């Protein structure tokens, strides 16, 4: 397939999504992105979805389903907020510092989760569910089950998501990091080898445990970034997410992950994550336009229906092509 055709195919879904959703909004007398504030929200949500999808895919592509991503995001952001605006600065910290601390905290939490999995050798779903409960318990202990608000409601945090520039820089940095790490380094080559054939890769001398721990660490670090962006966007962090309440954060990545897998056929998989996140952010902006008639429950139902429809399309792609050619 020629390069121009690949570009067209890769951009087809975001373009079609924009046209369809913009048409729906125009029929309602509005636009998907009507002003600078909605554009800022669009870029911020794109960053959150893209990075969450990347974090989910790292282990999922290797057969490790990690339910603890949401708890990592929340706990790392709570740690970042408490240290940045409490211990270090007495309330006068900065969002960039909290972002860095949350990232480091996320890496550590990810490594602990990965080390637990490698040590126990239980199915990853079971381990991740256990880790989720532990992290949610730690969150509850730190916050007393209350919302963290005073630490994240300040001008510095507001500025982080108040303009699209910072989110765009985070998108560019995360995208560059993922492409370089997974496509241009020895770790990335080992990761792809293990993903393609674990037994053969291990037989050639690749250290599976080391690669796994790095995967968990990177995934946790990405969720630390997501936690900070969510905290700045929502101006609060829920410290009482017990009984798997934090898992909802991870579920935002399911539909874009499958969309990215489809787009990845025509371009780099990481670019697919970005384009899939753009599609989801356009949908989220459309929900905002119809907020009076589409509540949170309806949004969840629509997302679930879209996921099912897209999976049906993926599983019957060849059949659909044959029917269209007939």
mmCIF file of C-alpha atoms in Angstrom:
data_model
loop_
_atom_site.group_PDB
_atom_site.id
_atom_site.type_symbol
_atom_site.label_atom_id
_atom_site.label_comp_id
_atom_site.label_asym_id
_atom_site.label_seq_id
_atom_site.Cartn_x
_atom_site.Cartn_y
_atom_site.Cartn_z
ATOM 1 C CA UNK A 1 0.000 0.000 0.000
ATOM 2 C CA UNK A 2 1.424 3.396 -0.996
ATOM 3 C CA UNK A 3 2.245 6.019 1.634
ATOM 4 C CA UNK A 4 -0.459 8.508 0.522
ATOM 5 C CA UNK A 5 -3.084 5.756 0.706
ATOM 6 C CA UNK A 6 -1.894 4.775 4.165
ATOM 7 C CA UNK A 7 -2.199 8.380 5.333
ATOM 8 C CA UNK A 8 -5.720 8.644 3.929
ATOM 9 C CA UNK A 9 -6.770 5.379 5.581
ATOM 10 C CA UNK A 10 -5.231 6.393 8.912
ATOM 11 C CA UNK A 11 -7.001 9.761 8.921
ATOM 12 C CA UNK A 12 -10.303 8.397 7.599
ATOM 13 C CA UNK A 13 -11.803 7.511 10.975
ATOM 14 C CA UNK A 14 -11.012 10.827 12.738
ATOM 15 C CA UNK A 15 -12.274 12.760 9.716
ATOM 16 C CA UNK A 16 -15.485 10.739 9.435
ATOM 17 C CA UNK A 17 -16.003 11.077 13.199
ATOM 18 C CA UNK A 18 -15.575 14.850 12.961
ATOM 19 C CA UNK A 19 -17.972 15.162 10.015
ATOM 20 C CA UNK A 20 -20.697 13.029 11.622
ATOM 21 C CA UNK A 21 -20.470 14.664 15.063
ATOM 22 C CA UNK A 22 -20.176 18.171 13.656
ATOM 23 C CA UNK A 23 -23.301 17.560 11.572
ATOM 24 C CA UNK A 24 -25.195 16.430 14.684
ATOM 25 C CA UNK A 25 -24.053 19.513 16.577
ATOM 26 C CA UNK A 26 -24.943 21.875 13.717
ATOM 27 C CA UNK A 27 -28.455 20.414 13.659
ATOM 28 C CA UNK A 28 -28.611 21.484 17.293
ATOM 29 C CA UNK A 29 -27.386 24.961 16.381
ATOM 30 C CA UNK A 30 -23.905 24.548 17.846
ATOM 31 C CA UNK A 31 -20.432 23.266 16.961
ATOM 32 C CA UNK A 32 -18.305 20.437 18.341
ATOM 33 C CA UNK A 33 -15.680 23.001 19.330
ATOM 34 C CA UNK A 34 -17.370 26.377 19.687
ATOM 35 C CA UNK A 35 -14.812 28.449 21.585
ATOM 36 C CA UNK A 36 -11.303 28.480 23.023
ATOM 37 C CA UNK A 37 -12.401 26.868 26.292
ATOM 38 C CA UNK A 38 -13.946 23.909 24.490
ATOM 39 C CA UNK A 39 -10.767 23.595 22.403
ATOM 40 C CA UNK A 40 -8.678 23.537 25.594
ATOM 41 C CA UNK A 41 -10.921 20.807 27.015
ATOM 42 C CA UNK A 42 -10.666 18.897 23.738
ATOM 43 C CA UNK A 43 -6.849 18.804 23.842
ATOM 44 C CA UNK A 44 -6.731 17.953 27.561
ATOM 45 C CA UNK A 45 -9.168 15.072 27.157
ATOM 46 C CA UNK A 46 -7.215 13.866 24.118
ATOM 47 C CA UNK A 47 -4.083 13.722 26.280
ATOM 48 C CA UNK A 48 -5.883 11.805 29.062
ATOM 49 C CA UNK A 49 -7.400 9.232 26.712
ATOM 50 C CA UNK A 50 -4.234 8.770 24.645
ATOM 51 C CA UNK A 51 -1.965 8.219 27.650
ATOM 52 C CA UNK A 52 -4.464 5.929 29.404
ATOM 53 C CA UNK A 53 -4.783 3.850 26.230
ATOM 54 C CA UNK A 54 -1.010 3.613 25.923
ATOM 55 C CA UNK A 55 -0.705 2.483 29.556
ATOM 56 C CA UNK A 56 -3.402 -0.165 29.096
ATOM 57 C CA UNK A 57 -1.971 -1.502 25.844
ATOM 58 C CA UNK A 58 1.586 -1.981 27.135
ATOM 59 C CA UNK A 59 0.679 -4.971 29.285
ATOM 60 C CA UNK A 60 -2.492 -6.033 27.502
ATOM 61 C CA UNK A 61 -0.583 -6.617 24.261
ATOM 62 C CA UNK A 62 1.557 -9.080 26.196
ATOM 63 C CA UNK A 63 -1.435 -10.908 27.645
ATOM 64 C CA UNK A 64 -1.361 -9.145 31.018
ATOM 65 C CA UNK A 65 -4.704 -7.538 31.883
ATOM 66 C CA UNK A 66 -3.992 -4.854 34.502
ATOM 67 C CA UNK A 67 -7.035 -3.643 36.460
ATOM 68 C CA UNK A 68 -4.893 -1.547 38.797
ATOM 69 C CA UNK A 69 -4.286 1.314 36.345
ATOM 70 C CA UNK A 70 -7.069 3.481 37.740
ATOM 71 C CA UNK A 71 -5.910 3.042 41.326
ATOM 72 C CA UNK A 72 -2.358 3.909 40.235
ATOM 73 C CA UNK A 73 -3.608 7.133 38.640
ATOM 74 C CA UNK A 74 -5.582 8.190 41.705
ATOM 75 C CA UNK A 75 -3.042 7.147 44.338
ATOM 76 C CA UNK A 76 -0.060 8.653 42.509
ATOM 77 C CA UNK A 77 -1.910 11.968 42.079
ATOM 78 C CA UNK A 78 -2.878 11.975 45.773
ATOM 79 C CA UNK A 79 0.761 11.366 46.714
ATOM 80 C CA UNK A 80 1.849 14.079 44.281
ATOM 81 C CA UNK A 81 -0.688 16.579 45.636
ATOM 82 C CA UNK A 82 0.069 15.878 49.304
ATOM 83 C CA UNK A 83 3.836 16.182 48.808
ATOM 84 C CA UNK A 84 3.764 19.139 46.406
ATOM 85 C CA UNK A 85 1.183 21.322 48.118
ATOM 86 C CA UNK A 86 1.663 20.095 51.667
ATOM 87 C CA UNK A 87 5.037 18.716 52.700
ATOM 88 C CA UNK A 88 7.342 20.606 50.313
ATOM 89 C CA UNK A 89 5.762 24.007 49.916
ATOM 90 C CA UNK A 90 3.116 24.565 52.548
ATOM 91 C CA UNK A 91 0.414 25.048 49.933
ATOM 92 C CA UNK A 92 2.427 27.067 47.425
ATOM 93 C CA UNK A 93 3.632 24.326 45.104
ATOM 94 C CA UNK A 94 3.374 24.120 41.344
ATOM 95 C CA UNK A 95 1.540 21.865 38.909
ATOM 96 C CA UNK A 96 4.747 20.873 37.040
ATOM 97 C CA UNK A 97 6.271 19.701 40.330
ATOM 98 C CA UNK A 98 3.145 17.704 41.170
ATOM 99 C CA UNK A 99 3.225 16.209 37.666
ATOM 100 C CA UNK A 100 6.822 15.062 38.162
ATOM 101 C CA UNK A 101 6.183 13.652 41.645
ATOM 102 C CA UNK A 102 3.037 11.872 40.477
ATOM 103 C CA UNK A 103 4.956 10.404 37.550
ATOM 104 C CA UNK A 104 7.671 9.058 39.860
ATOM 105 C CA UNK A 105 5.045 7.757 42.287
ATOM 106 C CA UNK A 106 3.267 6.071 39.389
ATOM 107 C CA UNK A 107 6.482 4.373 38.278
ATOM 108 C CA UNK A 108 7.059 3.051 41.805
ATOM 109 C CA UNK A 109 3.460 1.833 42.113
ATOM 110 C CA UNK A 110 3.750 0.162 38.716
ATOM 111 C CA UNK A 111 6.988 -1.557 39.709
ATOM 112 C CA UNK A 112 5.390 -2.823 42.931
ATOM 113 C CA UNK A 113 2.479 -4.226 40.922
ATOM 114 C CA UNK A 114 4.861 -5.840 38.422
ATOM 115 C CA UNK A 115 7.082 -7.251 41.164
ATOM 116 C CA UNK A 116 4.025 -8.734 42.878
ATOM 117 C CA UNK A 117 2.989 -10.407 39.636
ATOM 118 C CA UNK A 118 6.471 -11.753 38.910
ATOM 119 C CA UNK A 119 6.881 -13.031 42.463
ATOM 120 C CA UNK A 120 3.491 -14.697 42.923
ATOM 121 C CA UNK A 121 3.181 -15.972 39.350
ATOM 122 C CA UNK A 122 -0.586 -15.879 39.639
ATOM 123 C CA UNK A 123 -2.772 -14.915 36.664
ATOM 124 C CA UNK A 124 -2.292 -11.162 36.038
ATOM 125 C CA UNK A 125 -6.016 -10.429 36.389
ATOM 126 C CA UNK A 126 -6.054 -11.853 39.928
ATOM 127 C CA UNK A 127 -2.878 -10.005 40.919
ATOM 128 C CA UNK A 128 -4.086 -6.700 39.484
ATOM 129 C CA UNK A 129 -7.418 -6.964 41.296
ATOM 130 C CA UNK A 130 -5.583 -7.575 44.573
ATOM 131 C CA UNK A 131 -3.222 -4.666 43.926
ATOM 132 C CA UNK A 132 -6.204 -2.453 43.116
ATOM 133 C CA UNK A 133 -7.802 -3.189 46.486
ATOM 134 C CA UNK A 134 -4.513 -2.496 48.303
ATOM 135 C CA UNK A 135 -3.943 0.815 46.492
ATOM 136 C CA UNK A 136 -7.552 1.889 47.072
ATOM 137 C CA UNK A 137 -7.101 1.060 50.762
ATOM 138 C CA UNK A 138 -3.949 3.202 50.914
ATOM 139 C CA UNK A 139 -5.830 6.050 49.208
ATOM 140 C CA UNK A 140 -8.593 5.798 51.776
ATOM 141 C CA UNK A 141 -6.075 5.772 54.622
ATOM 142 C CA UNK A 142 -4.227 8.861 53.349
ATOM 143 C CA UNK A 143 -7.364 10.904 52.677
ATOM 144 C CA UNK A 144 -9.726 9.478 55.288
ATOM 145 C CA UNK A 145 -12.043 8.581 52.445
ATOM 146 C CA UNK A 146 -12.550 12.256 51.582
ATOM 147 C CA UNK A 147 -12.028 14.213 48.379
ATOM 148 C CA UNK A 148 -8.666 15.916 47.937
ATOM 149 C CA UNK A 149 -9.645 19.466 46.987
ATOM 150 C CA UNK A 150 -7.636 22.180 48.730
ATOM 151 C CA UNK A 151 -4.353 20.862 47.309
ATOM 152 C CA UNK A 152 -5.510 20.841 43.673
ATOM 153 C CA UNK A 153 -7.741 23.924 43.647
ATOM 154 C CA UNK A 154 -5.143 26.604 42.997
ATOM 155 C CA UNK A 155 -4.040 28.813 40.081
ATOM 156 C CA UNK A 156 -1.108 26.578 39.140
ATOM 157 C CA UNK A 157 -3.300 23.480 38.725
ATOM 158 C CA UNK A 158 -5.977 25.476 36.917
ATOM 159 C CA UNK A 159 -3.384 26.727 34.446
ATOM 160 C CA UNK A 160 -2.278 23.162 33.654
ATOM 161 C CA UNK A 161 -5.595 22.345 31.996
ATOM 162 C CA UNK A 162 -6.769 25.916 31.404
ATOM 163 C CA UNK A 163 -4.884 26.169 28.153
ATOM 164 C CA UNK A 164 -4.263 23.611 25.418
ATOM 165 C CA UNK A 165 -0.515 24.332 25.227
ATOM 166 C CA UNK A 166 0.547 22.259 28.266
ATOM 167 C CA UNK A 167 -1.628 19.302 27.274
ATOM 168 C CA UNK A 168 -0.230 19.467 23.737
ATOM 169 C CA UNK A 169 3.329 19.406 25.094
ATOM 170 C CA UNK A 170 2.462 16.400 27.263
ATOM 171 C CA UNK A 171 0.954 14.636 24.231
ATOM 172 C CA UNK A 172 4.085 15.303 22.170
ATOM 173 C CA UNK A 173 6.414 14.172 24.969
ATOM 174 C CA UNK A 174 4.435 10.976 25.679
ATOM 175 C CA UNK A 175 4.195 10.155 21.982
ATOM 176 C CA UNK A 176 7.921 10.693 21.416
ATOM 177 C CA UNK A 177 8.801 8.651 24.507
ATOM 178 C CA UNK A 178 6.617 5.715 23.467
ATOM 179 C CA UNK A 179 7.873 5.668 19.876
ATOM 180 C CA UNK A 180 11.534 5.868 20.892
ATOM 181 C CA UNK A 181 11.242 3.412 23.800
ATOM 182 C CA UNK A 182 9.199 0.722 22.061
ATOM 183 C CA UNK A 183 10.426 1.117 18.474
ATOM 184 C CA UNK A 184 14.043 2.280 18.718
ATOM 185 C CA UNK A 185 15.601 0.650 21.795
ATOM 186 C CA UNK A 186 16.816 -2.810 22.777
ATOM 187 C CA UNK A 187 14.036 -2.955 25.363
ATOM 188 C CA UNK A 188 11.492 -2.300 22.634
ATOM 189 C CA UNK A 189 12.923 -5.032 20.423
ATOM 190 C CA UNK A 190 12.796 -7.474 23.350
ATOM 191 C CA UNK A 191 9.236 -6.383 24.184
ATOM 192 C CA UNK A 192 8.050 -7.005 20.616
ATOM 193 C CA UNK A 193 9.851 -10.348 20.520
ATOM 194 C CA UNK A 194 8.198 -11.467 23.774
ATOM 195 C CA UNK A 195 4.841 -10.262 22.515
ATOM 196 C CA UNK A 196 5.189 -12.238 19.289
ATOM 197 C CA UNK A 197 6.498 -15.466 20.809
ATOM 198 C CA UNK A 198 7.346 -15.659 24.478
ATOM 199 C CA UNK A 199 8.932 -19.114 24.574
ATOM 200 C CA UNK A 200 11.133 -18.471 21.553
ATOM 201 C CA UNK A 201 12.164 -15.048 22.858
ATOM 202 C CA UNK A 202 13.109 -16.409 26.287
ATOM 203 C CA UNK A 203 15.028 -19.249 24.634
ATOM 204 C CA UNK A 204 17.122 -16.676 22.762
ATOM 205 C CA UNK A 205 18.204 -15.105 26.059
ATOM 206 C CA UNK A 206 15.698 -12.276 26.578
ATOM 207 C CA UNK A 207 15.080 -11.544 30.270
ATOM 208 C CA UNK A 208 11.300 -11.771 30.575
ATOM 209 C CA UNK A 209 11.110 -10.619 34.212
ATOM 210 C CA UNK A 210 13.194 -7.500 33.591
ATOM 211 C CA UNK A 211 11.121 -6.614 30.528
ATOM 212 C CA UNK A 212 7.892 -7.156 32.466
ATOM 213 C CA UNK A 213 8.974 -4.924 35.354
ATOM 214 C CA UNK A 214 9.927 -2.141 32.944
ATOM 215 C CA UNK A 215 6.528 -2.474 31.266
ATOM 216 C CA UNK A 216 4.741 -2.127 34.595
ATOM 217 C CA UNK A 217 6.938 0.822 35.565
ATOM 218 C CA UNK A 218 6.257 2.689 32.321
ATOM 219 C CA UNK A 219 2.557 1.943 32.559
ATOM 220 C CA UNK A 220 2.454 3.258 36.124
ATOM 221 C CA UNK A 221 4.360 6.401 35.186
ATOM 222 C CA UNK A 222 1.897 7.136 32.377
ATOM 223 C CA UNK A 223 -1.002 6.723 34.796
ATOM 224 C CA UNK A 224 0.708 9.154 37.167
ATOM 225 C CA UNK A 225 0.468 11.749 34.403
ATOM 226 C CA UNK A 226 -3.187 10.838 33.826
ATOM 227 C CA UNK A 227 -3.896 11.204 37.551
ATOM 228 C CA UNK A 228 -2.473 14.730 37.603
ATOM 229 C CA UNK A 229 -4.389 15.784 34.479
ATOM 230 C CA UNK A 230 -7.614 14.365 35.913
ATOM 231 C CA UNK A 231 -7.007 16.161 39.211
ATOM 232 C CA UNK A 232 -6.453 19.484 37.454
ATOM 233 C CA UNK A 233 -9.417 18.943 35.119
ATOM 234 C CA UNK A 234 -11.865 17.879 37.852
ATOM 235 C CA UNK A 235 -10.360 20.146 40.563
ATOM 236 C CA UNK A 236 -10.585 17.217 42.974
ATOM 237 C CA UNK A 237 -9.399 13.645 43.602
ATOM 238 C CA UNK A 238 -11.746 11.059 45.063
ATOM 239 C CA UNK A 239 -9.962 9.442 48.004
ATOM 240 C CA UNK A 240 -12.807 7.057 48.811
ATOM 241 C CA UNK A 241 -12.741 4.822 45.730
ATOM 242 C CA UNK A 242 -13.134 1.507 47.504
ATOM 243 C CA UNK A 243 -14.368 -1.825 46.102
ATOM 244 C CA UNK A 244 -12.821 -1.312 42.638
ATOM 245 C CA UNK A 245 -14.253 2.198 42.293
ATOM 246 C CA UNK A 246 -11.040 3.313 40.557
ATOM 247 C CA UNK A 247 -11.386 0.822 37.693
ATOM 248 C CA UNK A 248 -13.681 3.230 35.817
ATOM 249 C CA UNK A 249 -10.630 5.312 34.881
ATOM 250 C CA UNK A 250 -9.230 2.367 32.937
ATOM 251 C CA UNK A 251 -12.481 1.656 31.067
ATOM 252 C CA UNK A 252 -12.181 4.960 29.172
ATOM 253 C CA UNK A 253 -9.372 3.327 27.177
ATOM 254 C CA UNK A 254 -11.197 0.260 25.855
ATOM 255 C CA UNK A 255 -12.908 1.739 22.801
ATOM 256 C CA UNK A 256 -9.920 3.912 21.761
ATOM 257 C CA UNK A 257 -7.609 0.912 22.169
ATOM 258 C CA UNK A 258 -9.550 -1.053 19.551
ATOM 259 C CA UNK A 259 -9.813 2.012 17.318
ATOM 260 C CA UNK A 260 -6.053 2.505 17.637
ATOM 261 C CA UNK A 261 -5.496 -1.140 16.715
ATOM 262 C CA UNK A 262 -7.460 -0.607 13.513
ATOM 263 C CA UNK A 263 -5.739 2.672 12.625
ATOM 264 C CA UNK A 264 -2.376 1.077 13.476
ATOM 265 C CA UNK A 265 -2.731 -1.090 10.376
ATOM 266 C CA UNK A 266 -1.941 1.984 8.284
ATOM 267 C CA UNK A 267 0.516 3.868 10.501
ATOM 268 C CA UNK A 268 2.641 3.583 13.641
ATOM 269 C CA UNK A 269 0.637 2.079 16.512
ATOM 270 C CA UNK A 270 1.437 5.063 18.745
ATOM 271 C CA UNK A 271 0.075 7.495 16.141
ATOM 272 C CA UNK A 272 -2.995 5.275 16.159
ATOM 273 C CA UNK A 273 -3.351 5.930 19.914
ATOM 274 C CA UNK A 274 -3.340 9.669 19.261
ATOM 275 C CA UNK A 275 -5.870 9.516 16.421
ATOM 276 C CA UNK A 276 -8.132 7.213 18.444
ATOM 277 C CA UNK A 277 -7.954 9.648 21.368
ATOM 278 C CA UNK A 278 -8.931 12.470 19.011
ATOM 279 C CA UNK A 279 -12.029 10.481 18.010
ATOM 280 C CA UNK A 280 -12.977 9.945 21.654
ATOM 281 C CA UNK A 281 -12.338 13.579 22.521
ATOM 282 C CA UNK A 282 -14.611 14.675 19.664
ATOM 283 C CA UNK A 283 -17.299 12.380 21.067
ATOM 284 C CA UNK A 284 -16.774 13.816 24.555
ATOM 285 C CA UNK A 285 -17.092 17.355 23.164
ATOM 286 C CA UNK A 286 -20.326 16.331 21.464
ATOM 287 C CA UNK A 287 -21.647 14.993 24.767
ATOM 288 C CA UNK A 288 -20.934 18.438 26.247
ATOM 289 C CA UNK A 289 -23.022 20.051 23.498
ATOM 290 C CA UNK A 290 -25.937 17.727 24.283
ATOM 291 C CA UNK A 291 -25.363 17.773 28.060
ATOM 292 C CA UNK A 292 -28.964 18.754 28.747
ATOM 293 C CA UNK A 293 -30.327 15.606 27.106
ATOM 294 C CA UNK A 294 -27.428 13.132 27.415
ATOM 295 C CA UNK A 295 -26.482 12.385 31.013
ATOM 296 C CA UNK A 296 -23.544 10.341 32.291
ATOM 297 C CA UNK A 297 -25.511 7.100 32.161
ATOM 298 C CA UNK A 298 -26.494 7.695 28.550
ATOM 299 C CA UNK A 299 -22.891 8.490 27.691
ATOM 300 C CA UNK A 300 -21.767 5.150 29.149
ATOM 301 C CA UNK A 301 -24.447 3.324 27.179
ATOM 302 C CA UNK A 302 -23.473 5.077 23.948
ATOM 303 C CA UNK A 303 -19.796 4.257 24.499
ATOM 304 C CA UNK A 304 -20.674 0.604 25.179
ATOM 305 C CA UNK A 305 -22.823 0.373 22.046
ATOM 306 C CA UNK A 306 -20.089 1.960 19.941
ATOM 307 C CA UNK A 307 -17.570 -0.521 21.343
ATOM 308 C CA UNK A 308 -19.790 -3.491 20.467
ATOM 309 C CA UNK A 309 -20.534 -2.139 16.984
ATOM 310 C CA UNK A 310 -16.857 -1.518 16.306
ATOM 311 C CA UNK A 311 -15.887 -5.006 17.487
ATOM 312 C CA UNK A 312 -18.556 -6.486 15.210
ATOM 313 C CA UNK A 313 -17.081 -4.490 12.339
ATOM 314 C CA UNK A 314 -13.530 -5.628 13.108
ATOM 315 C CA UNK A 315 -14.564 -9.288 13.288
ATOM 316 C CA UNK A 316 -16.492 -9.074 10.008
ATOM 317 C CA UNK A 317 -14.246 -6.662 8.144
ATOM 318 C CA UNK A 318 -13.409 -9.053 5.301
ATOM 319 C CA UNK A 319 -17.060 -10.045 4.857
ATOM 320 C CA UNK A 320 -18.145 -6.396 4.694
ATOM 321 C CA UNK A 321 -15.486 -5.673 2.047
ATOM 322 C CA UNK A 322 -16.683 -8.600 -0.065
ATOM 323 C CA UNK A 323 -20.299 -7.465 0.189
ATOM 324 C CA UNK A 324 -19.361 -3.920 -0.854
ATOM 325 C CA UNK A 325 -17.438 -5.204 -3.865
ATOM 326 C CA UNK A 326 -20.297 -7.516 -4.941
#
